[in-house]
mmCIF file of N, CA and C in Angstrom:
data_model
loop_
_atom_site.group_PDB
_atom_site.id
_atom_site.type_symbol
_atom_site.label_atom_id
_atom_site.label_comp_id
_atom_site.label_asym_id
_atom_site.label_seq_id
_atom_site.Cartn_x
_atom_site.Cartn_y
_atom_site.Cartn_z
ATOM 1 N N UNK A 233 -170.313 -164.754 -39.773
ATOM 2 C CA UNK A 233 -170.396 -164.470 -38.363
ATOM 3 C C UNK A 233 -168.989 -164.533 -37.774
ATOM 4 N N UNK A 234 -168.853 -163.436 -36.948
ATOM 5 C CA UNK A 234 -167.456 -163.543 -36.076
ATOM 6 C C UNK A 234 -167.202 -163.901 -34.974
ATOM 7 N N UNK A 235 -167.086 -165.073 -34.350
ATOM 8 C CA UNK A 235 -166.490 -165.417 -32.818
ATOM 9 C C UNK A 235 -165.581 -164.616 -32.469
ATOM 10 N N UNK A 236 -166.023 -163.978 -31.471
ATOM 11 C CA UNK A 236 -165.169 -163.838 -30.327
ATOM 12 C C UNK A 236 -165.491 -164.682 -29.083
ATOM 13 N N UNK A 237 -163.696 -165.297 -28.543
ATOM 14 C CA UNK A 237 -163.841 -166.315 -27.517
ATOM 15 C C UNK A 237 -164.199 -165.797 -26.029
ATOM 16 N N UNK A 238 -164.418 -166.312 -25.211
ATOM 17 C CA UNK A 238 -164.928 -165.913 -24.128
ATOM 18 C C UNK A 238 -163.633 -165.486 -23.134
ATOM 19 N N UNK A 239 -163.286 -164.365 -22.334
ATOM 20 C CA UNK A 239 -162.315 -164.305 -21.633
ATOM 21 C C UNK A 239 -161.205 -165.256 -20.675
ATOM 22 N N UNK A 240 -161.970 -166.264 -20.754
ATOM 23 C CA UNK A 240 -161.532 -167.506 -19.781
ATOM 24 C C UNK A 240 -160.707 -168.295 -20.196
ATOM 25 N N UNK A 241 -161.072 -168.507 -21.520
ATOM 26 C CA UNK A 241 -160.417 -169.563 -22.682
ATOM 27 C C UNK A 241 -158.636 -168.782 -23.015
ATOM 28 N N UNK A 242 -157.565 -169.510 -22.865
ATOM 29 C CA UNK A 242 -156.816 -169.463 -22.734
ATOM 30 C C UNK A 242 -156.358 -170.594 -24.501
ATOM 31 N N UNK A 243 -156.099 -169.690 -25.150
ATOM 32 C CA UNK A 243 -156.016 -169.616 -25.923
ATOM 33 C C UNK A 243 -154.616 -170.660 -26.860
ATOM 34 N N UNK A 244 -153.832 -170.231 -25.914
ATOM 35 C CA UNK A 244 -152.394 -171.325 -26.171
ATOM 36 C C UNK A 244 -152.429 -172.869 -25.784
ATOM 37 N N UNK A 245 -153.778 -173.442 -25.097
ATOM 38 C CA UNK A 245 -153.370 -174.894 -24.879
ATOM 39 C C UNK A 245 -154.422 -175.433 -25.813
ATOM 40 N N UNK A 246 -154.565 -175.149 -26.956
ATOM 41 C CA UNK A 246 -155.337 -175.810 -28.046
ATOM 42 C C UNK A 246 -155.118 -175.144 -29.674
ATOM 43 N N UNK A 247 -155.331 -176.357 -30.297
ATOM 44 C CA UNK A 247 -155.484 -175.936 -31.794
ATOM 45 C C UNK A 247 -157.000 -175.951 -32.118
ATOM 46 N N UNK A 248 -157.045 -175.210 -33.410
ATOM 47 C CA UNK A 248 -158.599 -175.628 -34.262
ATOM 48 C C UNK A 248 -158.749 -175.276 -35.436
ATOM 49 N N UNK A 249 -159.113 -176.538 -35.805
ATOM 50 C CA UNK A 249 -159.661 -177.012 -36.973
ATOM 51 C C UNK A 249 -160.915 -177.001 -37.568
ATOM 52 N N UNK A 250 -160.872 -176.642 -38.603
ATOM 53 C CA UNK A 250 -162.675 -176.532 -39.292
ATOM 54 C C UNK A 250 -162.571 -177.775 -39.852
ATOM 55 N N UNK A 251 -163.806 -178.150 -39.562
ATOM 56 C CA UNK A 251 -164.283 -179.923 -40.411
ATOM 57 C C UNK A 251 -166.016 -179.522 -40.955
ATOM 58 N N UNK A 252 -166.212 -180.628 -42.111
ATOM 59 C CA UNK A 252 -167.487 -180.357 -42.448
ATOM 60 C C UNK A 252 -167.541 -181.809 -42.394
ATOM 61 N N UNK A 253 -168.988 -181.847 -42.192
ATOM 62 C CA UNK A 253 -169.376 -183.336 -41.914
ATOM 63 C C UNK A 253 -170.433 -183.731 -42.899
ATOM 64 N N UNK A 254 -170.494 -183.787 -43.984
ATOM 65 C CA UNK A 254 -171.927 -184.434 -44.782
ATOM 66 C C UNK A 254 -171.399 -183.549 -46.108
ATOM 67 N N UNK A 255 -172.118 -182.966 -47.633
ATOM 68 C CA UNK A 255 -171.906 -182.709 -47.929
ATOM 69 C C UNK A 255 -173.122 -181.735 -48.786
ATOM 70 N N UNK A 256 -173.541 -180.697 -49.468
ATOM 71 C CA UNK A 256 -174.491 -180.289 -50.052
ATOM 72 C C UNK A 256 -175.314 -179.663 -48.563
ATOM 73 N N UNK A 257 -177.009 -180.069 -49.137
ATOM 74 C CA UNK A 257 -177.624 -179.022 -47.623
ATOM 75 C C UNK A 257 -177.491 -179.520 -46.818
ATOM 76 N N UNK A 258 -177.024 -180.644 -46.451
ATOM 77 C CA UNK A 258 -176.796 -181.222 -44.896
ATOM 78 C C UNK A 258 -175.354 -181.130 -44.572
ATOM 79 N N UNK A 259 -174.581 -180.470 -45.253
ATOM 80 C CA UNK A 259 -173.047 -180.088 -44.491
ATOM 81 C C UNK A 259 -173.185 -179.582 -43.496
ATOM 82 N N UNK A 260 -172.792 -180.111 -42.210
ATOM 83 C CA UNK A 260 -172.993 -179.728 -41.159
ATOM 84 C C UNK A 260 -171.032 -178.541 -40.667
ATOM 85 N N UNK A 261 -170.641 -177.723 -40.672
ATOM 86 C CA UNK A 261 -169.211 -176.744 -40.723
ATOM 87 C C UNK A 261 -169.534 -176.631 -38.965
ATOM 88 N N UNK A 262 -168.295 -177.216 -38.298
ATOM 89 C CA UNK A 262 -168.084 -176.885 -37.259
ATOM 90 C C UNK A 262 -166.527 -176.853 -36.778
ATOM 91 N N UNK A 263 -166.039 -176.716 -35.902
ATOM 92 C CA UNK A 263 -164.522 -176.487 -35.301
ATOM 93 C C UNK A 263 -164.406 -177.301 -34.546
ATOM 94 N N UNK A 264 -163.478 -177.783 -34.789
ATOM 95 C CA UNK A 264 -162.492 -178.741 -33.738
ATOM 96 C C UNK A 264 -161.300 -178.136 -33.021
ATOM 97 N N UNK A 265 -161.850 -178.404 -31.573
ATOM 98 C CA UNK A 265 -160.715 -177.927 -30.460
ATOM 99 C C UNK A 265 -159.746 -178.977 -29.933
ATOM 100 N N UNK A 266 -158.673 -178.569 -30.526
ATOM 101 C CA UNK A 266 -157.557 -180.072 -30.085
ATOM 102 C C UNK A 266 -156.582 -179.471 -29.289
ATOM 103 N N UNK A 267 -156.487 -180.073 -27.839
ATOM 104 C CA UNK A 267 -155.527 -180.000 -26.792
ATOM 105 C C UNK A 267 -154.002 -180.173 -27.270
ATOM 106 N N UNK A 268 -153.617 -178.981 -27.069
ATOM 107 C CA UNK A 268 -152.041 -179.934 -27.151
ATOM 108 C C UNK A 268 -150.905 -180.396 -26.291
ATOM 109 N N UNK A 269 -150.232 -181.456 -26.429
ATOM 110 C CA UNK A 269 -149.737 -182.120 -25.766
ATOM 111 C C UNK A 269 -149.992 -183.381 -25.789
ATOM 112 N N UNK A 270 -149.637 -184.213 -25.024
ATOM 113 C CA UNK A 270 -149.787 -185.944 -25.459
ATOM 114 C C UNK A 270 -151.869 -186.166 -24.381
ATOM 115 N N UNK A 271 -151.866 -186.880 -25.537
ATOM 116 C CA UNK A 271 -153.093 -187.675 -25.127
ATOM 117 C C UNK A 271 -152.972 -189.072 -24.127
ATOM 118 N N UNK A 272 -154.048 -189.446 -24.426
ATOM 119 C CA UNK A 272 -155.435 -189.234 -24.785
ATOM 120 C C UNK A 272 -156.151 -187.941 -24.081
ATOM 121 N N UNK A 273 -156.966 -187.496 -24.415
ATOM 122 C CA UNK A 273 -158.062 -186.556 -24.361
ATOM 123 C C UNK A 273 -159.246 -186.835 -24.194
ATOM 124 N N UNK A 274 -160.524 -186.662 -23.072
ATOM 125 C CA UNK A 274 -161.596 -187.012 -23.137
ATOM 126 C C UNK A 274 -162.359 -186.129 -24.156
ATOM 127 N N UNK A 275 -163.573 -186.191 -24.666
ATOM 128 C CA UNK A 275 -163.841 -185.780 -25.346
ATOM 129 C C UNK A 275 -165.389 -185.793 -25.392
ATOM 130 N N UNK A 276 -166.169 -184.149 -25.573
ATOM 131 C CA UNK A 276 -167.126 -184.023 -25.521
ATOM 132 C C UNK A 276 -167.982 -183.477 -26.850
ATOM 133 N N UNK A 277 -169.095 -183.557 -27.070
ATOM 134 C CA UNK A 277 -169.763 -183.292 -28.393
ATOM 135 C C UNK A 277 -170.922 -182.688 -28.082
ATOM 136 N N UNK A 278 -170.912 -180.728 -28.311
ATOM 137 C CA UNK A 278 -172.110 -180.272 -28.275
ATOM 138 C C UNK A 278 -172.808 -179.843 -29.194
ATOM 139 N N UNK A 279 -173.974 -180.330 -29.579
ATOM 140 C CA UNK A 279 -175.010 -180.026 -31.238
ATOM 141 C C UNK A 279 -176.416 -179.490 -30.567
ATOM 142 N N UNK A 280 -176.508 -178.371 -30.797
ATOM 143 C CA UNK A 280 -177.446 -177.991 -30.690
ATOM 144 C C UNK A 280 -178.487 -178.395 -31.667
ATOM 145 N N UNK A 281 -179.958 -177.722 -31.048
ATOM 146 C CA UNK A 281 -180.849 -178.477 -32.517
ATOM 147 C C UNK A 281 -181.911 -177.606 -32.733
ATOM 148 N N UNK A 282 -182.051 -176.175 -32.269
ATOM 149 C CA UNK A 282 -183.199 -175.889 -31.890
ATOM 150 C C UNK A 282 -182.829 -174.246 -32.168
ATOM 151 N N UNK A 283 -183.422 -173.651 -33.092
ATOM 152 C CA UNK A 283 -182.805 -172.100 -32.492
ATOM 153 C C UNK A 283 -181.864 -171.245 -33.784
ATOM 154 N N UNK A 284 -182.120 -170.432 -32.833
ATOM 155 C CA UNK A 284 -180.654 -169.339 -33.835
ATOM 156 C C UNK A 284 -179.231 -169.061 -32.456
ATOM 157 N N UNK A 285 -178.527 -170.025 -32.370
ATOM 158 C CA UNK A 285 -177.864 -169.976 -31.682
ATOM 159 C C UNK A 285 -177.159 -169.840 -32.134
ATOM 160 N N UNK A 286 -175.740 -168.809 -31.600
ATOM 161 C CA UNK A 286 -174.392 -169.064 -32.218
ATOM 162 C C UNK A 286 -173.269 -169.616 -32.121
ATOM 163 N N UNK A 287 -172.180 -169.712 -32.609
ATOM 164 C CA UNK A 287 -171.271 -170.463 -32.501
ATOM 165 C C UNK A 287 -170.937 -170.788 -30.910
ATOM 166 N N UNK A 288 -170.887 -169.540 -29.998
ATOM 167 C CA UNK A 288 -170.592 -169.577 -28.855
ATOM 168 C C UNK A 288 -171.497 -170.253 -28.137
ATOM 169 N N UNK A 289 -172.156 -170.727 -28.629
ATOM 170 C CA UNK A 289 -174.125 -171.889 -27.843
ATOM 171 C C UNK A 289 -175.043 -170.821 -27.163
ATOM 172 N N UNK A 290 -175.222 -169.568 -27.692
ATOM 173 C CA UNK A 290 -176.068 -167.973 -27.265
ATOM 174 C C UNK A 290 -177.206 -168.112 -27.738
ATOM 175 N N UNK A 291 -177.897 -168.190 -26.862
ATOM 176 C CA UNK A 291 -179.281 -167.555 -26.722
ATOM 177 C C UNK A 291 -180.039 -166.451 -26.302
ATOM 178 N N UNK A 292 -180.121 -165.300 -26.361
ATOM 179 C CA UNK A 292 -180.322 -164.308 -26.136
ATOM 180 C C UNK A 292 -179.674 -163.955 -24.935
ATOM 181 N N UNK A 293 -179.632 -163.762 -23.974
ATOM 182 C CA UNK A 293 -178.213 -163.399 -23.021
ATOM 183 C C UNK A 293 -177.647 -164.738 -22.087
ATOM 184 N N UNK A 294 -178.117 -165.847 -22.686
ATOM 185 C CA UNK A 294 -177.282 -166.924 -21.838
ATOM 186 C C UNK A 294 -176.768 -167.570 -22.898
ATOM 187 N N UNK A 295 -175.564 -167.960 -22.376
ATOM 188 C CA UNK A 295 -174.250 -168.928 -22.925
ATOM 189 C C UNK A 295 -174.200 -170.290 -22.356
ATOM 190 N N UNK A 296 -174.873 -171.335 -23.175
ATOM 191 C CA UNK A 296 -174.907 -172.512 -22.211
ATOM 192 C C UNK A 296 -173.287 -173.181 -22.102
ATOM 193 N N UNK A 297 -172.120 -172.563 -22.651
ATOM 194 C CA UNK A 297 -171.156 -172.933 -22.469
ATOM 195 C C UNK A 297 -170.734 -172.118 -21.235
ATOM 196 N N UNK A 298 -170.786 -170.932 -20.986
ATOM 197 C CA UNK A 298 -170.790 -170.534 -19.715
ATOM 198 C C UNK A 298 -171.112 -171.344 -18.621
ATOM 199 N N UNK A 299 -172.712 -171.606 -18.791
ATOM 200 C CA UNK A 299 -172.823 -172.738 -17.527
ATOM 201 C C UNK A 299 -172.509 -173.891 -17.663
ATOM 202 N N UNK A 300 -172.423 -174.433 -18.418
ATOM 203 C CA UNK A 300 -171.080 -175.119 -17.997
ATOM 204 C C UNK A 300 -169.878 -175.818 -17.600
ATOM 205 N N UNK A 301 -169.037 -174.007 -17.882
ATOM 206 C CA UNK A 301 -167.930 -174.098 -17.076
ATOM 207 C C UNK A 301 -168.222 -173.605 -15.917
ATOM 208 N N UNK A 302 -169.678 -173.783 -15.134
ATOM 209 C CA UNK A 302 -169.797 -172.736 -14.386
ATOM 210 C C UNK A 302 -169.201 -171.259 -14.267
ATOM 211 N N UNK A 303 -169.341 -170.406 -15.441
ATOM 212 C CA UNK A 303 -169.002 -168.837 -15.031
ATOM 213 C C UNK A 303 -170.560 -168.288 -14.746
#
């Protein structure tokens, strides 16, 4: 599957990293978005659980990352 990021996301104030978390059928492969510049950083964790959602958190025409950021 191919992400494409959402127009808003500004692309130069973060790095990312792929991490896997578990190993065999429960490897969970997700991305890490790291701010750059000096920390600390608050930090949020979204896991969906339900669905064929994609990377972008899509559900048939809503983006719960859209709302949000309120767009």
């Amino acid at each position: 599957m191919f992400y494409n990021p959402p127009k808003y996301i500004d692309e130069s104030t973060f790095n990312e990293v792929d991490v896997t978390v578990g190993e065999g059928k429960w490897a969970y492969r997700r991305t890490l978005s790291i701010p750059k510049g000096r920390g600390p950083f608050p930090g949020v964790v979204l896991v969906h659980g339900s669905g064929p959602n994609d990377r972008d958190d899509q559900l048939a025409l809503t983006r719960r990352s859209e709302v949000l950021h309120g767009v």
